[in-house]
Amino acid sequence: MDSSETLELRCADAWPAVTVDKIGDWRLRAAGGFTGRANSALAVGDPGMPIGSALAAVCDFAHAHAIPPVVHVVAGSANERAIEAAGWVPNTGHAAGHLVSVLTGPLGEGAEEVPVLPEPTDGWWELTVGRPDPTDAERHVLTTGEIGYAVAEVMGVTAGAVRAAVADDVLHIARLAVRPDYRRRGLASALMAACGPWAAERGATRTVLQVAVDNAGALAFYERLGFTEHHRYRYWVPGPRACEDRSL
């Protein structure tokens, strides 16, 4: 089994930020504020300097790119303990949930009624980001890499969509969405299944996805599909006076 840090790196490869820098093994990421994952420092491995200095570099990078300083770190890891000791606190205000379960499971076996397209459609964009015209940052994050765009059409309406990305031998699933009027028809399961053969052709052997721990409905759905928790990660932000903007 992959270590939690190895799997975090695979997920990061599948969700590329617009700007990426490094301090040691840590990745500093910015993407105009589009998603926590693409606008946080991925604190896996050794930053190559004391934790306090690494966190100061995280703050400097965030200020330079006009995003809040945030660290994304494996829950319970030595890095997380050191970040807490440095005065940072869990980002409980993160709208999508600051504690996230990373799930792994099998590849789907296919769904003939759901194609996986090489380019996103307007309907795919509307379900994925809420409109057919994405920002430059959204377009970069969601279309960079080995990507497939699964769509479920019902009577000419894009009723469901999901993003599939292959990084090394992992299928990374994200942005699964079904319109409210079309739920409970098996479309979510069909979307997941459709991505399996597409990913297998590109070398994937298993699936990974990320779900906030308080999203009980999604966790139950993925459990029915055979997914189990591999590990968790948490977002951290500076405590009071822990991250001054040194450019001012």
PDB file of C-alpha atoms in Angstrom:
ATOM      1  CA  MET A   1       0.000   0.000   0.000  1.00  0.00           C
ATOM      2  CA  ASP A   2       1.163   3.528  -0.768  1.00  0.00           C
ATOM      3  CA  SER A   3       2.111   5.698   2.183  1.00  0.00           C
ATOM      4  CA  SER A   4      -0.207   8.586   2.958  1.00  0.00           C
ATOM      5  CA  GLU A   5       2.405  11.044   1.723  1.00  0.00           C
ATOM      6  CA  THR A   6       2.931   9.180  -1.570  1.00  0.00           C
ATOM      7  CA  LEU A   7      -0.797   9.172  -2.213  1.00  0.00           C
ATOM      8  CA  GLU A   8      -1.012  12.879  -1.356  1.00  0.00           C
ATOM      9  CA  LEU A   9       1.610  13.568  -4.016  1.00  0.00           C
ATOM     10  CA  ARG A  10      -0.366  11.556  -6.582  1.00  0.00           C
ATOM     11  CA  CYS A  11      -3.477  13.570  -5.754  1.00  0.00           C
ATOM     12  CA  ALA A  12      -1.526  16.811  -6.053  1.00  0.00           C
ATOM     13  CA  ASP A  13      -0.230  15.763  -9.473  1.00  0.00           C
ATOM     14  CA  ALA A  14      -3.818  15.168 -10.549  1.00  0.00           C
ATOM     15  CA  TRP A  15      -4.966  18.596  -9.296  1.00  0.00           C
ATOM     16  CA  PRO A  16      -2.312  21.012 -10.604  1.00  0.00           C
ATOM     17  CA  ALA A  17      -2.175  24.555  -9.278  1.00  0.00           C
ATOM     18  CA  VAL A  18      -1.461  27.474 -11.590  1.00  0.00           C
ATOM     19  CA  THR A  19       1.740  28.325  -9.717  1.00  0.00           C
ATOM     20  CA  VAL A  20       3.875  25.804  -7.834  1.00  0.00           C
ATOM     21  CA  ASP A  21       7.071  26.433  -5.893  1.00  0.00           C
ATOM     22  CA  LYS A  22       8.970  24.177  -3.478  1.00  0.00           C
ATOM     23  CA  ILE A  23      10.773  24.380  -0.185  1.00  0.00           C
ATOM     24  CA  GLY A  24      12.472  21.042   0.209  1.00  0.00           C
ATOM     25  CA  ASP A  25       9.795  18.411  -0.346  1.00  0.00           C
ATOM     26  CA  TRP A  26       6.916  20.790   0.419  1.00  0.00           C
ATOM     27  CA  ARG A  27       4.877  22.194  -2.469  1.00  0.00           C
ATOM     28  CA  LEU A  28       3.630  25.776  -2.366  1.00  0.00           C
ATOM     29  CA  ARG A  29       0.538  26.152  -4.558  1.00  0.00           C
ATOM     30  CA  ALA A  30      -1.596  29.044  -5.805  1.00  0.00           C
ATOM     31  CA  ALA A  31      -4.532  29.104  -8.218  1.00  0.00           C
ATOM     32  CA  GLY A  32      -6.414  32.344  -7.750  1.00  0.00           C
ATOM     33  CA  GLY A  33      -8.323  30.986  -4.760  1.00  0.00           C
ATOM     34  CA  PHE A  34      -9.950  28.092  -6.663  1.00  0.00           C
ATOM     35  CA  THR A  35     -10.121  25.245  -4.107  1.00  0.00           C
ATOM     36  CA  GLY A  36      -8.171  24.686  -0.927  1.00  0.00           C
ATOM     37  CA  ARG A  37      -6.012  21.988  -2.469  1.00  0.00           C
ATOM     38  CA  ALA A  38      -4.690  24.280  -5.210  1.00  0.00           C
ATOM     39  CA  ASN A  39      -4.121  27.224  -2.847  1.00  0.00           C
ATOM     40  CA  SER A  40      -2.240  25.674   0.054  1.00  0.00           C
ATOM     41  CA  ALA A  41       1.184  24.381   0.937  1.00  0.00           C
ATOM     42  CA  LEU A  42       1.309  20.596   0.739  1.00  0.00           C
ATOM     43  CA  ALA A  43       3.426  19.756   3.777  1.00  0.00           C
ATOM     44  CA  VAL A  44       4.641  16.248   3.020  1.00  0.00           C
ATOM     45  CA  GLY A  45       8.221  15.171   3.505  1.00  0.00           C
ATOM     46  CA  ASP A  46      11.074  17.359   4.716  1.00  0.00           C
ATOM     47  CA  PRO A  47      10.991  21.110   4.002  1.00  0.00           C
ATOM     48  CA  GLY A  48      14.784  21.193   4.304  1.00  0.00           C
ATOM     49  CA  MET A  49      14.711  23.855   7.000  1.00  0.00           C
ATOM     50  CA  PRO A  50      13.258  24.343  10.481  1.00  0.00           C
ATOM     51  CA  ILE A  51       9.460  24.231  10.579  1.00  0.00           C
ATOM     52  CA  GLY A  52       9.257  27.870  11.688  1.00  0.00           C
ATOM     53  CA  SER A  53      11.290  28.969   8.668  1.00  0.00           C
ATOM     54  CA  ALA A  54       9.220  26.759   6.351  1.00  0.00           C
ATOM     55  CA  LEU A  55       5.980  28.262   7.636  1.00  0.00           C
ATOM     56  CA  ALA A  56       7.385  31.756   7.184  1.00  0.00           C
ATOM     57  CA  ALA A  57       8.120  30.815   3.552  1.00  0.00           C
ATOM     58  CA  VAL A  58       4.533  29.557   3.212  1.00  0.00           C
ATOM     59  CA  CYS A  59       3.302  32.932   4.453  1.00  0.00           C
ATOM     60  CA  ASP A  60       5.568  34.861   2.082  1.00  0.00           C
ATOM     61  CA  PHE A  61       4.399  32.776  -0.894  1.00  0.00           C
ATOM     62  CA  ALA A  62       0.738  33.246   0.029  1.00  0.00           C
ATOM     63  CA  HIS A  63       1.086  36.991   0.459  1.00  0.00           C
ATOM     64  CA  ALA A  64       2.928  37.259  -2.870  1.00  0.00           C
ATOM     65  CA  HIS A  65       0.048  35.495  -4.620  1.00  0.00           C
ATOM     66  CA  ALA A  66      -2.778  37.274  -2.752  1.00  0.00           C
ATOM     67  CA  ILE A  67      -4.157  34.127  -1.135  1.00  0.00           C
ATOM     68  CA  PRO A  68      -4.586  33.268   2.554  1.00  0.00           C
ATOM     69  CA  PRO A  69      -1.705  31.227   4.032  1.00  0.00           C
ATOM     70  CA  VAL A  70      -2.881  27.631   4.444  1.00  0.00           C
ATOM     71  CA  VAL A  71      -1.050  24.356   5.025  1.00  0.00           C
ATOM     72  CA  HIS A  72      -2.439  20.998   3.859  1.00  0.00           C
ATOM     73  CA  VAL A  73      -0.917  18.189   5.938  1.00  0.00           C
ATOM     74  CA  VAL A  74      -1.575  14.508   6.679  1.00  0.00           C
ATOM     75  CA  ALA A  75      -3.578  14.251   9.900  1.00  0.00           C
ATOM     76  CA  GLY A  76      -1.591  12.823  12.788  1.00  0.00           C
ATOM     77  CA  SER A  77       1.765  13.167  11.032  1.00  0.00           C
ATOM     78  CA  ALA A  78       4.954  14.540  12.518  1.00  0.00           C
ATOM     79  CA  ASN A  79       4.613  17.563  10.248  1.00  0.00           C
ATOM     80  CA  GLU A  80       1.146  18.264  11.603  1.00  0.00           C
ATOM     81  CA  ARG A  81       2.357  18.088  15.190  1.00  0.00           C
ATOM     82  CA  ALA A  82       5.201  20.482  14.389  1.00  0.00           C
ATOM     83  CA  ILE A  83       2.838  22.904  12.610  1.00  0.00           C
ATOM     84  CA  GLU A  84       0.534  22.918  15.627  1.00  0.00           C
ATOM     85  CA  ALA A  85       3.484  23.498  17.949  1.00  0.00           C
ATOM     86  CA  ALA A  86       4.457  26.509  15.807  1.00  0.00           C
ATOM     87  CA  GLY A  87       1.185  28.224  16.677  1.00  0.00           C
ATOM     88  CA  TRP A  88      -0.963  27.348  13.674  1.00  0.00           C
ATOM     89  CA  VAL A  89      -4.599  26.244  14.129  1.00  0.00           C
ATOM     90  CA  PRO A  90      -7.068  24.038  12.201  1.00  0.00           C
ATOM     91  CA  ASN A  91      -8.820  25.993   9.449  1.00  0.00           C
ATOM     92  CA  THR A  92     -12.316  25.347  10.793  1.00  0.00           C
ATOM     93  CA  GLY A  93     -13.679  28.172   8.657  1.00  0.00           C
ATOM     94  CA  HIS A  94     -12.886  26.358   5.402  1.00  0.00           C
ATOM     95  CA  ALA A  95     -16.258  26.121   3.673  1.00  0.00           C
ATOM     96  CA  ALA A  96     -15.668  22.684   2.152  1.00  0.00           C
ATOM     97  CA  GLY A  97     -14.503  21.186   5.466  1.00  0.00           C
ATOM     98  CA  HIS A  98     -11.048  21.417   7.031  1.00  0.00           C
ATOM     99  CA  LEU A  99     -10.700  17.682   7.794  1.00  0.00           C
ATOM    100  CA  VAL A 100     -10.808  15.440   4.737  1.00  0.00           C
ATOM    101  CA  SER A 101     -10.961  11.668   4.272  1.00  0.00           C
ATOM    102  CA  VAL A 102      -8.861  10.255   1.427  1.00  0.00           C
ATOM    103  CA  LEU A 103     -10.594   7.155   0.089  1.00  0.00           C
ATOM    104  CA  THR A 104      -9.263   4.423  -2.165  1.00  0.00           C
ATOM    105  CA  GLY A 105     -11.260   1.873  -4.105  1.00  0.00           C
ATOM    106  CA  PRO A 106     -11.542  -0.166  -7.285  1.00  0.00           C
ATOM    107  CA  LEU A 107     -11.825   1.091 -10.825  1.00  0.00           C
ATOM    108  CA  GLY A 108     -15.354   1.079 -12.180  1.00  0.00           C
ATOM    109  CA  GLU A 109     -16.191  -1.518 -14.801  1.00  0.00           C
ATOM    110  CA  GLY A 110     -17.794   0.820 -17.331  1.00  0.00           C
ATOM    111  CA  ALA A 111     -21.160   2.329 -18.201  1.00  0.00           C
ATOM    112  CA  GLU A 112     -22.068   2.367 -21.880  1.00  0.00           C
ATOM    113  CA  GLU A 113     -24.549   5.198 -21.472  1.00  0.00           C
ATOM    114  CA  VAL A 114     -21.938   7.585 -20.046  1.00  0.00           C
ATOM    115  CA  PRO A 115     -19.115   8.696 -22.353  1.00  0.00           C
ATOM    116  CA  VAL A 116     -15.775   9.997 -21.119  1.00  0.00           C
ATOM    117  CA  LEU A 117     -14.948  12.903 -23.409  1.00  0.00           C
ATOM    118  CA  PRO A 118     -11.543  14.350 -24.305  1.00  0.00           C
ATOM    119  CA  GLU A 119     -12.804  17.928 -23.892  1.00  0.00           C
ATOM    120  CA  PRO A 120     -15.272  19.472 -21.426  1.00  0.00           C
ATOM    121  CA  THR A 121     -18.656  20.566 -22.738  1.00  0.00           C
ATOM    122  CA  ASP A 122     -20.551  23.690 -21.673  1.00  0.00           C
ATOM    123  CA  GLY A 123     -22.860  21.445 -19.652  1.00  0.00           C
ATOM    124  CA  TRP A 124     -19.897  19.813 -17.936  1.00  0.00           C
ATOM    125  CA  TRP A 125     -18.526  23.226 -16.972  1.00  0.00           C
ATOM    126  CA  GLU A 126     -21.888  24.395 -15.689  1.00  0.00           C
ATOM    127  CA  LEU A 127     -22.212  21.422 -13.361  1.00  0.00           C
ATOM    128  CA  THR A 128     -18.568  21.525 -12.314  1.00  0.00           C
ATOM    129  CA  VAL A 129     -18.041  25.234 -11.580  1.00  0.00           C
ATOM    130  CA  GLY A 130     -21.585  26.639 -11.824  1.00  0.00           C
ATOM    131  CA  ARG A 131     -21.308  28.309 -15.243  1.00  0.00           C
ATOM    132  CA  PRO A 132     -20.245  27.443 -18.800  1.00  0.00           C
ATOM    133  CA  ASP A 133     -17.361  29.974 -18.815  1.00  0.00           C
ATOM    134  CA  PRO A 134     -14.659  29.045 -16.272  1.00  0.00           C
ATOM    135  CA  THR A 135     -12.018  31.413 -14.999  1.00  0.00           C
ATOM    136  CA  ASP A 136      -8.461  30.959 -16.185  1.00  0.00           C
ATOM    137  CA  ALA A 137      -7.552  29.366 -12.844  1.00  0.00           C
ATOM    138  CA  GLU A 138     -10.504  26.957 -12.976  1.00  0.00           C
ATOM    139  CA  ARG A 139      -9.648  25.993 -16.531  1.00  0.00           C
ATOM    140  CA  HIS A 140      -6.009  25.363 -15.635  1.00  0.00           C
ATOM    141  CA  VAL A 141      -6.709  23.227 -12.564  1.00  0.00           C
ATOM    142  CA  LEU A 142      -9.476  21.196 -14.183  1.00  0.00           C
ATOM    143  CA  THR A 143      -7.997  20.612 -17.645  1.00  0.00           C
ATOM    144  CA  THR A 144      -4.241  20.220 -17.094  1.00  0.00           C
ATOM    145  CA  GLY A 145      -2.923  16.680 -17.290  1.00  0.00           C
ATOM    146  CA  GLU A 146      -4.354  13.347 -18.457  1.00  0.00           C
ATOM    147  CA  ILE A 147      -8.032  14.265 -17.990  1.00  0.00           C
ATOM    148  CA  GLY A 148     -11.354  12.727 -19.018  1.00  0.00           C
ATOM    149  CA  TYR A 149     -14.728  14.452 -18.742  1.00  0.00           C
ATOM    150  CA  ALA A 150     -17.587  12.065 -18.035  1.00  0.00           C
ATOM    151  CA  VAL A 151     -21.094  13.338 -18.768  1.00  0.00           C
ATOM    152  CA  ALA A 152     -24.520  11.792 -18.212  1.00  0.00           C
ATOM    153  CA  GLU A 153     -27.064  13.165 -20.689  1.00  0.00           C
ATOM    154  CA  VAL A 154     -30.826  12.770 -20.161  1.00  0.00           C
ATOM    155  CA  MET A 155     -33.106  14.034 -22.932  1.00  0.00           C
ATOM    156  CA  GLY A 156     -30.481  16.518 -24.084  1.00  0.00           C
ATOM    157  CA  VAL A 157     -29.745  17.790 -20.575  1.00  0.00           C
ATOM    158  CA  THR A 158     -26.361  17.332 -18.936  1.00  0.00           C
ATOM    159  CA  ALA A 159     -27.698  15.717 -15.778  1.00  0.00           C
ATOM    160  CA  GLY A 160     -24.386  14.583 -14.292  1.00  0.00           C
ATOM    161  CA  ALA A 161     -20.662  15.149 -14.652  1.00  0.00           C
ATOM    162  CA  VAL A 162     -17.350  14.159 -13.104  1.00  0.00           C
ATOM    163  CA  ARG A 163     -13.654  14.848 -13.658  1.00  0.00           C
ATOM    164  CA  ALA A 164     -11.307  11.886 -14.073  1.00  0.00           C
ATOM    165  CA  ALA A 165      -7.531  12.352 -13.952  1.00  0.00           C
ATOM    166  CA  VAL A 166      -4.747   9.784 -14.145  1.00  0.00           C
ATOM    167  CA  ALA A 167      -1.533  10.395 -12.202  1.00  0.00           C
ATOM    168  CA  ASP A 168       0.963   7.535 -12.375  1.00  0.00           C
ATOM    169  CA  ASP A 169      -1.196   4.428 -11.692  1.00  0.00           C
ATOM    170  CA  VAL A 170      -3.983   6.241  -9.836  1.00  0.00           C
ATOM    171  CA  LEU A 171      -7.362   7.422 -11.107  1.00  0.00           C
ATOM    172  CA  HIS A 172      -8.233  10.610  -9.249  1.00  0.00           C
ATOM    173  CA  ILE A 173     -11.962  11.418  -9.162  1.00  0.00           C
ATOM    174  CA  ALA A 174     -13.230  14.916  -8.418  1.00  0.00           C
ATOM    175  CA  ARG A 175     -16.197  17.270  -8.875  1.00  0.00           C
ATOM    176  CA  LEU A 176     -18.833  14.554  -9.086  1.00  0.00           C
ATOM    177  CA  ALA A 177     -22.172  16.334  -9.532  1.00  0.00           C
ATOM    178  CA  VAL A 178     -25.732  15.358 -10.450  1.00  0.00           C
ATOM    179  CA  ARG A 179     -28.518  17.894 -10.953  1.00  0.00           C
ATOM    180  CA  PRO A 180     -31.074  17.716  -8.108  1.00  0.00           C
ATOM    181  CA  ASP A 181     -33.961  16.783 -10.423  1.00  0.00           C
ATOM    182  CA  TYR A 182     -32.013  13.771 -11.739  1.00  0.00           C
ATOM    183  CA  ARG A 183     -30.787  12.257  -8.500  1.00  0.00           C
ATOM    184  CA  ARG A 184     -31.644   8.761  -7.272  1.00  0.00           C
ATOM    185  CA  ARG A 185     -31.538   7.407 -10.836  1.00  0.00           C
ATOM    186  CA  GLY A 186     -28.126   5.753 -10.579  1.00  0.00           C
ATOM    187  CA  LEU A 187     -26.343   8.499 -12.502  1.00  0.00           C
ATOM    188  CA  ALA A 188     -23.618   9.035  -9.898  1.00  0.00           C
ATOM    189  CA  SER A 189     -22.792   5.324  -9.918  1.00  0.00           C
ATOM    190  CA  ALA A 190     -22.792   5.289 -13.727  1.00  0.00           C
ATOM    191  CA  LEU A 191     -20.434   8.265 -13.859  1.00  0.00           C
ATOM    192  CA  MET A 192     -18.025   6.548 -11.479  1.00  0.00           C
ATOM    193  CA  ALA A 193     -18.212   3.287 -13.410  1.00  0.00           C
ATOM    194  CA  ALA A 194     -17.616   5.008 -16.756  1.00  0.00           C
ATOM    195  CA  CYS A 195     -14.247   6.349 -15.664  1.00  0.00           C
ATOM    196  CA  GLY A 196     -12.797   2.913 -14.888  1.00  0.00           C
ATOM    197  CA  PRO A 197     -12.062   1.555 -18.387  1.00  0.00           C
ATOM    198  CA  TRP A 198     -10.878   4.995 -19.540  1.00  0.00           C
ATOM    199  CA  ALA A 199      -8.391   5.126 -16.660  1.00  0.00           C
ATOM    200  CA  ALA A 200      -7.292   1.491 -17.030  1.00  0.00           C
ATOM    201  CA  GLU A 201      -6.309   2.180 -20.646  1.00  0.00           C
ATOM    202  CA  ARG A 202      -3.982   4.878 -19.273  1.00  0.00           C
ATOM    203  CA  GLY A 203      -2.334   2.661 -16.676  1.00  0.00           C
ATOM    204  CA  ALA A 204      -4.488   3.245 -13.589  1.00  0.00           C
ATOM    205  CA  THR A 205      -5.021   0.307 -11.242  1.00  0.00           C
ATOM    206  CA  ARG A 206      -7.124   1.903  -8.481  1.00  0.00           C
ATOM    207  CA  THR A 207      -9.141   5.001  -7.665  1.00  0.00           C
ATOM    208  CA  VAL A 208      -8.579   7.740  -5.100  1.00  0.00           C
ATOM    209  CA  LEU A 209     -10.848  10.602  -4.083  1.00  0.00           C
ATOM    210  CA  GLN A 210     -11.208  13.108  -1.256  1.00  0.00           C
ATOM    211  CA  VAL A 211     -14.335  13.796   0.816  1.00  0.00           C
ATOM    212  CA  ALA A 212     -14.861  16.060   3.824  1.00  0.00           C
ATOM    213  CA  VAL A 213     -15.439  13.911   6.904  1.00  0.00           C
ATOM    214  CA  ASP A 214     -18.750  15.651   7.651  1.00  0.00           C
ATOM    215  CA  ASN A 215     -20.196  14.762   4.219  1.00  0.00           C
ATOM    216  CA  ALA A 216     -22.020  11.672   5.447  1.00  0.00           C
ATOM    217  CA  GLY A 217     -24.042  11.174   2.274  1.00  0.00           C
ATOM    218  CA  ALA A 218     -20.995  11.106   0.008  1.00  0.00           C
ATOM    219  CA  LEU A 219     -19.056   8.826   2.362  1.00  0.00           C
ATOM    220  CA  ALA A 220     -21.953   6.353   2.445  1.00  0.00           C
ATOM    221  CA  PHE A 221     -22.214   6.420  -1.349  1.00  0.00           C
ATOM    222  CA  TYR A 222     -18.530   5.674  -1.843  1.00  0.00           C
ATOM    223  CA  GLU A 223     -18.604   2.949   0.795  1.00  0.00           C
ATOM    224  CA  ARG A 224     -21.301   1.195  -1.258  1.00  0.00           C
ATOM    225  CA  LEU A 225     -18.933   1.321  -4.224  1.00  0.00           C
ATOM    226  CA  GLY A 226     -16.209  -0.421  -2.234  1.00  0.00           C
ATOM    227  CA  PHE A 227     -14.138   2.547  -1.054  1.00  0.00           C
ATOM    228  CA  THR A 228     -12.370   2.639   2.297  1.00  0.00           C
ATOM    229  CA  GLU A 229     -10.462   5.355   4.113  1.00  0.00           C
ATOM    230  CA  HIS A 230      -6.727   5.388   3.457  1.00  0.00           C
ATOM    231  CA  HIS A 231      -5.871   8.417   5.624  1.00  0.00           C
ATOM    232  CA  ARG A 232      -7.039  11.929   6.446  1.00  0.00           C
ATOM    233  CA  TYR A 233      -5.583  15.363   5.900  1.00  0.00           C
ATOM    234  CA  ARG A 234      -6.303  18.682   7.555  1.00  0.00           C
ATOM    235  CA  TYR A 235      -5.952  22.360   6.627  1.00  0.00           C
ATOM    236  CA  TRP A 236      -4.098  24.632   9.055  1.00  0.00           C
ATOM    237  CA  VAL A 237      -3.876  28.427   9.162  1.00  0.00           C
ATOM    238  CA  PRO A 238      -1.712  30.792  11.202  1.00  0.00           C
ATOM    239  CA  GLY A 239      -2.738  31.630  14.719  1.00  0.00           C
ATOM    240  CA  PRO A 240      -2.594  35.231  15.972  1.00  0.00           C
ATOM    241  CA  ARG A 241       0.634  36.998  14.918  1.00  0.00           C
ATOM    242  CA  ALA A 242       1.983  33.775  13.378  1.00  0.00           C
ATOM    243  CA  CYS A 243       2.098  35.031   9.791  1.00  0.00           C
ATOM    244  CA  GLU A 244       2.896  38.682   9.339  1.00  0.00           C
ATOM    245  CA  ASP A 245       3.155  40.050   5.791  1.00  0.00           C
ATOM    246  CA  ARG A 246       6.844  40.896   5.574  1.00  0.00           C
ATOM    247  CA  SER A 247       6.417  42.591   2.178  1.00  0.00           C
ATOM    248  CA  LEU A 248       4.647  45.578   3.782  1.00  0.00           C
TER     249      LEU A 248
END
